[in-house]
PDB file of C-alpha atoms in Angstrom:
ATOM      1  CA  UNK A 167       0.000   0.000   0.000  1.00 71.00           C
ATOM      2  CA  UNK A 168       1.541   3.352  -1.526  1.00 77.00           C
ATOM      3  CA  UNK A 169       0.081   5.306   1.653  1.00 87.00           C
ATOM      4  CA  UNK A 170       2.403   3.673   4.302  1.00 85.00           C
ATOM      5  CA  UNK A 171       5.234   4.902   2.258  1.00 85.00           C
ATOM      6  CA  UNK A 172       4.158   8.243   4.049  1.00 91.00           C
ATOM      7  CA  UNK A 173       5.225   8.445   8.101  1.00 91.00           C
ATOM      8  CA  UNK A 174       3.104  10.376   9.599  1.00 91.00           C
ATOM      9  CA  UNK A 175      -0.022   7.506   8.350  1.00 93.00           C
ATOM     10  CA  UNK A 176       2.385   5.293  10.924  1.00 92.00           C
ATOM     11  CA  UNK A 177       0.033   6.884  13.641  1.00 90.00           C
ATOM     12  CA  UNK A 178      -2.816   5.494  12.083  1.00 94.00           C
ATOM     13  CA  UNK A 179      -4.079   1.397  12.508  1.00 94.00           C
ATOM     14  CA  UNK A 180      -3.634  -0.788   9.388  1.00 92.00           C
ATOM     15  CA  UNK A 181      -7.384  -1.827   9.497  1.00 93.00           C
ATOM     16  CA  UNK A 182      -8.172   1.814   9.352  1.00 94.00           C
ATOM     17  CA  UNK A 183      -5.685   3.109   6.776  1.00 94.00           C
ATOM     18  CA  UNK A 184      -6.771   0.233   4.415  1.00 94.00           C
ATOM     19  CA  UNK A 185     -10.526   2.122   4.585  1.00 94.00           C
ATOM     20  CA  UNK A 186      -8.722   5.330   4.022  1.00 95.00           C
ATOM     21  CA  UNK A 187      -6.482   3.622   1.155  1.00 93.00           C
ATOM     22  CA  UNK A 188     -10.154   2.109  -0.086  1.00 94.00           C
ATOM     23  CA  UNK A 189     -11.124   5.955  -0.831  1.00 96.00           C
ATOM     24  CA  UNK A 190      -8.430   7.192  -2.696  1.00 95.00           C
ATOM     25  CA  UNK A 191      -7.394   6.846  -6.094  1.00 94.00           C
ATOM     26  CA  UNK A 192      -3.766   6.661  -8.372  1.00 95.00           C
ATOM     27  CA  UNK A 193      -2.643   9.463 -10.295  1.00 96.00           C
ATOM     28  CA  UNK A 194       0.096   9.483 -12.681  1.00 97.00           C
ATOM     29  CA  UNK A 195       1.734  12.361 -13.932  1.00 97.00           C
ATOM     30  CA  UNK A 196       4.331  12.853 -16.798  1.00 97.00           C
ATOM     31  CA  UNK A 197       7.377  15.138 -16.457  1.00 95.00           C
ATOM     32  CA  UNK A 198       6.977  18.877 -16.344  1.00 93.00           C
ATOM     33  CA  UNK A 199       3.420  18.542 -15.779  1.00 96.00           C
ATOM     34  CA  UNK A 200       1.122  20.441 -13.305  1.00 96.00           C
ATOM     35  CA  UNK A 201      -0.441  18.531 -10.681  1.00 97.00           C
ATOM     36  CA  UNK A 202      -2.368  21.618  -9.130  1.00 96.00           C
ATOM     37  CA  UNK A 203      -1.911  25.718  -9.774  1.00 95.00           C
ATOM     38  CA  UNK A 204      -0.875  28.487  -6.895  1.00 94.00           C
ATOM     39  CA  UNK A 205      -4.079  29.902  -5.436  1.00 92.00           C
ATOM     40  CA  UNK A 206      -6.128  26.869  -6.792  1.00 93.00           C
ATOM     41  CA  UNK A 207      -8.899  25.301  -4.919  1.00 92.00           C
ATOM     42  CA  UNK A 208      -8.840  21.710  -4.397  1.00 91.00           C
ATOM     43  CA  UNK A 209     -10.822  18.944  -2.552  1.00 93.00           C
ATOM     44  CA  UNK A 210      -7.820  16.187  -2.196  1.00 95.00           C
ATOM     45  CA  UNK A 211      -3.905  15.926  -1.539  1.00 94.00           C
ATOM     46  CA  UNK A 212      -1.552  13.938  -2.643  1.00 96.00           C
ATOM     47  CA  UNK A 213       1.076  11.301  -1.609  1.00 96.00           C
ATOM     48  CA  UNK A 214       4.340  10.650  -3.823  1.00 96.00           C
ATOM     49  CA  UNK A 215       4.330   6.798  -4.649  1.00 95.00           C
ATOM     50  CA  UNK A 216       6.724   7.449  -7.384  1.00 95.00           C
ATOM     51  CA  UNK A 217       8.853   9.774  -8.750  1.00 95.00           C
ATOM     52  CA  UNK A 218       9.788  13.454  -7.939  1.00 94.00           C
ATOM     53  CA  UNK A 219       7.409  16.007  -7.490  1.00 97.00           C
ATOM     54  CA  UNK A 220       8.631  19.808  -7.933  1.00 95.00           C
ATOM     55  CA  UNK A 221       6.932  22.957  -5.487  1.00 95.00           C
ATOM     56  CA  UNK A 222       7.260  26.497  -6.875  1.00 94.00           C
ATOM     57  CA  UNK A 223       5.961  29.632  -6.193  1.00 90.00           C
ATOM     58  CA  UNK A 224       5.617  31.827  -9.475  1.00 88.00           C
ATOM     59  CA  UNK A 225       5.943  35.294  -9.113  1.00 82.00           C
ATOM     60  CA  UNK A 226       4.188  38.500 -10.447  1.00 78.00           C
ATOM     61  CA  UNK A 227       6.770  38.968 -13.174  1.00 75.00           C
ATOM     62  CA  UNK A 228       6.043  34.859 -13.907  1.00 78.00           C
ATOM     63  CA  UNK A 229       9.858  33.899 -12.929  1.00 83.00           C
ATOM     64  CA  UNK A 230       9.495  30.636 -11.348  1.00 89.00           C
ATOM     65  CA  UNK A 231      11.185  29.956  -7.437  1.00 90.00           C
ATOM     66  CA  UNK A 232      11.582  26.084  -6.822  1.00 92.00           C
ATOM     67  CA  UNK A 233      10.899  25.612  -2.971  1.00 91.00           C
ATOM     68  CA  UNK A 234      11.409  22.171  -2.862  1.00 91.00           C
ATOM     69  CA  UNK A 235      11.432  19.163  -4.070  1.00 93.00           C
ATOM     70  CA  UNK A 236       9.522  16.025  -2.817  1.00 94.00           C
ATOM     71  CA  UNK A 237       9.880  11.805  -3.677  1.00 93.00           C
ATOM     72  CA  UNK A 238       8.224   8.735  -2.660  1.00 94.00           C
ATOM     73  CA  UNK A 239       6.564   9.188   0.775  1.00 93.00           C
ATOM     74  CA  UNK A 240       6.123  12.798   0.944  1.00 94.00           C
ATOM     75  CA  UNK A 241       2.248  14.343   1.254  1.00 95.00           C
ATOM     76  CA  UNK A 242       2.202  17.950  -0.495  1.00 95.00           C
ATOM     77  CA  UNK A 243      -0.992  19.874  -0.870  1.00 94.00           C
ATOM     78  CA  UNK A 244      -1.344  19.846   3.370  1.00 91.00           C
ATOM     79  CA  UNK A 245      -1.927  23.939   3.345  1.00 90.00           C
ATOM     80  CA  UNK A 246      -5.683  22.826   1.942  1.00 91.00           C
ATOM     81  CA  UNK A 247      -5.850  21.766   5.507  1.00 89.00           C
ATOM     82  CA  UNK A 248      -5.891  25.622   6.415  1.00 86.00           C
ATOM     83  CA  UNK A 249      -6.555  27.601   3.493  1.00 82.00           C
ATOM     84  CA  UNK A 250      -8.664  25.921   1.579  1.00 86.00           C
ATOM     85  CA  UNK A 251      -6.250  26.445  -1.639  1.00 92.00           C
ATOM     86  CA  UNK A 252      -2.877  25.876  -2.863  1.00 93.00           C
ATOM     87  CA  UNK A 253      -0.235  28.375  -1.743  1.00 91.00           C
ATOM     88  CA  UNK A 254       2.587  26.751  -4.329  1.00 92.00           C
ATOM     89  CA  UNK A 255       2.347  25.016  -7.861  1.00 95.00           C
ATOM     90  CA  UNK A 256       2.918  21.482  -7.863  1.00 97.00           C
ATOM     91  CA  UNK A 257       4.752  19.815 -11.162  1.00 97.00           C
ATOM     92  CA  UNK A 258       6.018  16.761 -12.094  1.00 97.00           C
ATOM     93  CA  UNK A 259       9.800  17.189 -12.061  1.00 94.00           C
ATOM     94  CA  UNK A 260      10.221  13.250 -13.528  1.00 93.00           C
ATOM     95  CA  UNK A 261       7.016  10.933 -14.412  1.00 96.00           C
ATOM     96  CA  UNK A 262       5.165  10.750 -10.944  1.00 97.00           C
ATOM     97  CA  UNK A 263       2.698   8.415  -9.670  1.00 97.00           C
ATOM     98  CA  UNK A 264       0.695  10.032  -6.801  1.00 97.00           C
ATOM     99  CA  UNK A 265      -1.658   8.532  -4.363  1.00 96.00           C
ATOM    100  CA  UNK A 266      -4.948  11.091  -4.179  1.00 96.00           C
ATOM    101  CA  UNK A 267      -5.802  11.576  -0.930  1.00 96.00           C
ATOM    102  CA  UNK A 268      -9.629  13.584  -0.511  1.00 96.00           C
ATOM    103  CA  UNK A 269      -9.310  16.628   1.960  1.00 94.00           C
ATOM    104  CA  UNK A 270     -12.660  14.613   3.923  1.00 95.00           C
ATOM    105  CA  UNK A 271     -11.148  11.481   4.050  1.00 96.00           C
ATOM    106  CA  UNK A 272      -7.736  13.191   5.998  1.00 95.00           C
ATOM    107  CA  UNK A 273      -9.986  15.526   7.883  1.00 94.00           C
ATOM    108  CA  UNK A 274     -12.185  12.480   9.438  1.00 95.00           C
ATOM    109  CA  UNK A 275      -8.784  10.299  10.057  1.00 95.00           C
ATOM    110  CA  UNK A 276      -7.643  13.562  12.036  1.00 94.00           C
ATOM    111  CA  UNK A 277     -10.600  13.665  14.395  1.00 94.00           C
ATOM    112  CA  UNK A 278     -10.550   9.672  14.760  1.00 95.00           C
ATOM    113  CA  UNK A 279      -7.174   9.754  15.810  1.00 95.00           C
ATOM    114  CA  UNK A 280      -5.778  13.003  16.958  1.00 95.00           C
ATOM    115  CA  UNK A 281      -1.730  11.157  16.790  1.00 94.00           C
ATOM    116  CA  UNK A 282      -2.281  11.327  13.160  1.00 94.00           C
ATOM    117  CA  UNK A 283      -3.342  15.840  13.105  1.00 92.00           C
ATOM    118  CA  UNK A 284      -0.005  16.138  15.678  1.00 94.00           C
ATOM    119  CA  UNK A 285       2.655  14.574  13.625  1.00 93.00           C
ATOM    120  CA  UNK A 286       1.088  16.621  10.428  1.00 92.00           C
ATOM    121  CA  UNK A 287       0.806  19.922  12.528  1.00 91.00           C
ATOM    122  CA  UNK A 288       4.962  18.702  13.411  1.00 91.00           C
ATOM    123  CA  UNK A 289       5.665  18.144   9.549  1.00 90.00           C
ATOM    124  CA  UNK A 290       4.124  21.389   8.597  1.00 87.00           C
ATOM    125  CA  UNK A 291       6.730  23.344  10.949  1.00 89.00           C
ATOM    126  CA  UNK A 292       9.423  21.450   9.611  1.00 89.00           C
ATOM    127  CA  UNK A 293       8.608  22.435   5.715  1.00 86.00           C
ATOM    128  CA  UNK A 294       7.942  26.039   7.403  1.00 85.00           C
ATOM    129  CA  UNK A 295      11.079  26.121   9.047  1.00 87.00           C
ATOM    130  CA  UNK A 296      13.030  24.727   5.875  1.00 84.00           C
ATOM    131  CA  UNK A 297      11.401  27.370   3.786  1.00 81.00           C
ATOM    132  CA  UNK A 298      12.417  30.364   5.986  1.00 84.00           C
ATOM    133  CA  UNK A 299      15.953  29.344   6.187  1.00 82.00           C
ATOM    134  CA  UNK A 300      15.855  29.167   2.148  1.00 79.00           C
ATOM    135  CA  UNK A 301      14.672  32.383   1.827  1.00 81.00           C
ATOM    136  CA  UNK A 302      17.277  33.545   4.546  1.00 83.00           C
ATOM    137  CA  UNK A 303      19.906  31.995   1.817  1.00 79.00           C
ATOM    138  CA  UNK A 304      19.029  33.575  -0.885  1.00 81.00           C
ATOM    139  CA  UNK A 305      18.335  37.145   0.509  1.00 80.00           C
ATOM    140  CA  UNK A 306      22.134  37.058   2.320  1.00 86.00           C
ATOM    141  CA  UNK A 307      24.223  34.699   0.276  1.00 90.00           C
ATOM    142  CA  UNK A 308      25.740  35.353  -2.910  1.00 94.00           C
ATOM    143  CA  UNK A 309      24.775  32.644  -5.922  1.00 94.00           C
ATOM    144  CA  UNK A 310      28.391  30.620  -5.688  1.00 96.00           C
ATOM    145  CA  UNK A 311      27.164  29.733  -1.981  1.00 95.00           C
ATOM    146  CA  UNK A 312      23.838  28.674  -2.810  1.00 94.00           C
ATOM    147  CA  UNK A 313      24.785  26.634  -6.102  1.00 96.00           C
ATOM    148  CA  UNK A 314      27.477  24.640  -3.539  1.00 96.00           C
ATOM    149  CA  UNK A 315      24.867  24.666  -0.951  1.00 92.00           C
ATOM    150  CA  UNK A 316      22.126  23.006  -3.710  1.00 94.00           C
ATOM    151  CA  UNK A 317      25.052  20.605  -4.465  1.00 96.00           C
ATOM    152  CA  UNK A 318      25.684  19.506  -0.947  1.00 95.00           C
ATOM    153  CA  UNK A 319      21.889  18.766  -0.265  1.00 92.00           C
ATOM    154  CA  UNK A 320      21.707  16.898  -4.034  1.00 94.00           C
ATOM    155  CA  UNK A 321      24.945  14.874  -2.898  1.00 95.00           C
ATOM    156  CA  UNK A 322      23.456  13.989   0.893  1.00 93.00           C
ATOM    157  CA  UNK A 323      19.923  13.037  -0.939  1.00 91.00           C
ATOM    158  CA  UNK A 324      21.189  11.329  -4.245  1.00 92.00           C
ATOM    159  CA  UNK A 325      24.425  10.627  -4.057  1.00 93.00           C
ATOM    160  CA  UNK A 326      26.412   7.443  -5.606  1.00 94.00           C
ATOM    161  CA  UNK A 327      29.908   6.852  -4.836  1.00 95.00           C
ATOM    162  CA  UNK A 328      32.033   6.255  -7.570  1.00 93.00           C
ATOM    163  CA  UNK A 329      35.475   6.606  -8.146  1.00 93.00           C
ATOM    164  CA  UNK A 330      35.382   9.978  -9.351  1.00 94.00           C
ATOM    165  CA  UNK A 331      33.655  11.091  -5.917  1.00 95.00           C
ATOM    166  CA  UNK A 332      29.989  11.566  -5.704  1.00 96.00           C
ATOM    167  CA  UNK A 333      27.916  11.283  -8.650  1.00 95.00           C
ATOM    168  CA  UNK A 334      24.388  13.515  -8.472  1.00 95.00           C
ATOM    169  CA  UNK A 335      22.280  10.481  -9.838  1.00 93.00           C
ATOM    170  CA  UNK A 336      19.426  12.775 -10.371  1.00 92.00           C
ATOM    171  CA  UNK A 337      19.928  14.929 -13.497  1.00 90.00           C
ATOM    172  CA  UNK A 338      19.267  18.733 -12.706  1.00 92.00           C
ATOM    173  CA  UNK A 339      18.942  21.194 -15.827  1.00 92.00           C
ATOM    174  CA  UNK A 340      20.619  24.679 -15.316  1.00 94.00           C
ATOM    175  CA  UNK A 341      17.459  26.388 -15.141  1.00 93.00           C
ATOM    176  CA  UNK A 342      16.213  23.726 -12.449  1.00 93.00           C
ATOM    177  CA  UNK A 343      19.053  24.945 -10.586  1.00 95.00           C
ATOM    178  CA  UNK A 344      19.021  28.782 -11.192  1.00 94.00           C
ATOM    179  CA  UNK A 345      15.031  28.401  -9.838  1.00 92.00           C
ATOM    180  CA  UNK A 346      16.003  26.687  -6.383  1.00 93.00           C
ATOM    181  CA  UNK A 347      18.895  29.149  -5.914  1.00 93.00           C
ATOM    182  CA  UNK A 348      16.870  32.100  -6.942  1.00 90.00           C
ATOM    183  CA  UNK A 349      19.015  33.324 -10.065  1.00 92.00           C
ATOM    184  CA  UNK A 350      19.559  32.987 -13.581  1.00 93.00           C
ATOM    185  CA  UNK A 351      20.613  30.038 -16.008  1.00 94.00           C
ATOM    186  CA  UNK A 352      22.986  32.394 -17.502  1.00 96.00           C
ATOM    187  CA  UNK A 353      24.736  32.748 -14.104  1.00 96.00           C
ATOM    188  CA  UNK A 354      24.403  29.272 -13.027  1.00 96.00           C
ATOM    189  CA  UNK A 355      26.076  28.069 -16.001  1.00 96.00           C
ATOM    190  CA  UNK A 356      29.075  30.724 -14.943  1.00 97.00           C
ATOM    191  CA  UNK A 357      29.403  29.068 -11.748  1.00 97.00           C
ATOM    192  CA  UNK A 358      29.059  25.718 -12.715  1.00 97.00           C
ATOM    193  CA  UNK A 359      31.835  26.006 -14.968  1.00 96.00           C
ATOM    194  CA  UNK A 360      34.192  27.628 -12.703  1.00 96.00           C
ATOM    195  CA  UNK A 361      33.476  24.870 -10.291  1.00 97.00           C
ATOM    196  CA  UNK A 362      34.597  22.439 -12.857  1.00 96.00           C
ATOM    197  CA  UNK A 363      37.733  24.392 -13.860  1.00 96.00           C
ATOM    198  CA  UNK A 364      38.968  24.430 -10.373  1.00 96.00           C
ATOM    199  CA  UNK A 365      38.332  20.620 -10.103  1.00 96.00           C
ATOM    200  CA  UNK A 366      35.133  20.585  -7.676  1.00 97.00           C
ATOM    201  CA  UNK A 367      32.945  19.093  -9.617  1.00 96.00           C
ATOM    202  CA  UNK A 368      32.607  17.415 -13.131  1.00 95.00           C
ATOM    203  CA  UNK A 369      29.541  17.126 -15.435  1.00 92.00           C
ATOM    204  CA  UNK A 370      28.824  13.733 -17.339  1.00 85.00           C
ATOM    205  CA  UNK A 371      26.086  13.718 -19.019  1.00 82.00           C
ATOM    206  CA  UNK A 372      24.055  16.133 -17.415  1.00 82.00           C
ATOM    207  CA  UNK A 373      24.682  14.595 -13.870  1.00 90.00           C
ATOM    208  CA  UNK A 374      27.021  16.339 -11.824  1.00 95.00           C
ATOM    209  CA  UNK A 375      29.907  14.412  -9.975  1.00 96.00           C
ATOM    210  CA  UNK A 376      31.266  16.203  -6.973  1.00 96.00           C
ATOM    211  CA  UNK A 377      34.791  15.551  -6.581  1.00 96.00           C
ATOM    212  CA  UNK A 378      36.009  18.008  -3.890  1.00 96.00           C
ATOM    213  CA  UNK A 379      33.018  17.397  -1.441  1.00 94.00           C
ATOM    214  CA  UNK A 380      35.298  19.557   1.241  1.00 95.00           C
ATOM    215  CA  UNK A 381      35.918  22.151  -0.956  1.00 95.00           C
ATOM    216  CA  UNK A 382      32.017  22.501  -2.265  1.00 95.00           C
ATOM    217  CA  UNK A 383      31.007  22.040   1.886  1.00 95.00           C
ATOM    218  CA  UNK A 384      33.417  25.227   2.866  1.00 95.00           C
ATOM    219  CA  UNK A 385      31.796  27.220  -0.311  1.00 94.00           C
ATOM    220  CA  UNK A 386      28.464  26.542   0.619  1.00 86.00           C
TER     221      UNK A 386
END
């Protein structure tokens, strides 16, 4: 069952999150598709079962901000739980399939058993704790920091030792990476390259392979 992929459901009995599972359906989404719109309405969340899912706010001059990105086990949609409405865009960043979770169904599994409402109150802090300390980042640190600092946290969540050093197994896009660090793909590529010349990192095929991890922790 795709749902006790997610922890916080760990709370809840298996008898009753098979009746919850019974009342929600699978999703899949293909890459660079939207799951949901910032400042839509919506009746259901979702659960990653597969895949990475991308969150962005888009701002009034339409450049995009990536605030995070989520894989197998992760809920995203929760702020329906207060607002009603989707503060962030959700997109497919690879071909997803998402378990869809109705707002009723999590609401009634909350009042049944109140465990389950703590640990998502307790997630909810974490993502809003995360997100202040990004915007922190990018508001004091210049871009060289926060491409190294994106590099570290690919390495520590996707990283495969090889003989090289690290190698980023996820493939990133220079514009995926000037939207988390809040800056262009013009001056992403700048950095990138003068990362590789002074033999932090290497590209191969689009994946990067971090072969100074020191150097790339003391930059970030």
């Amino acid at each position: 069952m795709a749902l006790r992929k997610c922890e916080l459901f760990n709370t809840v009995p298996p008898s009753a999150l098979e009746e919850i599972a019974r009342q929600c359906r699978q999703k899949a989404f293909e890459t660079r598709s939207s799951i949901y719109l910032q400042g839509d309405s919506g009746s259901q969340l979702y659960v990653v079962a597969s895949g990475r899912v991308r969150l962005l706010r888009v701002c009034r001059d339409e450049r995009e901000l990536t605030i995070a990105y989520h894989g197998p086990g992760a809920l995203i949609g929760d702020e329906l739980l207060v607002d009603g409405a989707f503060r962030l865009q959700a997109r497919a960043a690879e071909r997803v399939s998402l378990i869809a979770l109705p707002l009723q169904v999590l609401q009634a599994a909350m009042n049944e058993f109140p465990a389950l409402g703590a640990a998502l109150l307790r997630a909810a802090l974490v993502r809003e704790q995360a997100c202040q300390h990004r915007m922190e980042a990018l508001l004091s640190r210049p871009v060289e920091s926060r491409v190294a600092n994106f590099l570290v946290d690919a390495v520590e969540q996707h990283g495969v030792p090889e003989a090289r050093g690290h190698l980023v197994a996820v493939k990133y896009t220079h514009l995926e990476i000037a939207c988390y660090v809040g800056s262009t793909r013009e001056t992403v590529t700048l950095v990138l390259g003068d990362l590789k010349r002074r033999g932090i990192i290497e590209i191969d095929h689009r994946r990067v392979v971090v072969c100074d991890a020191d150097q790339l922790r003391a930059l970030a």
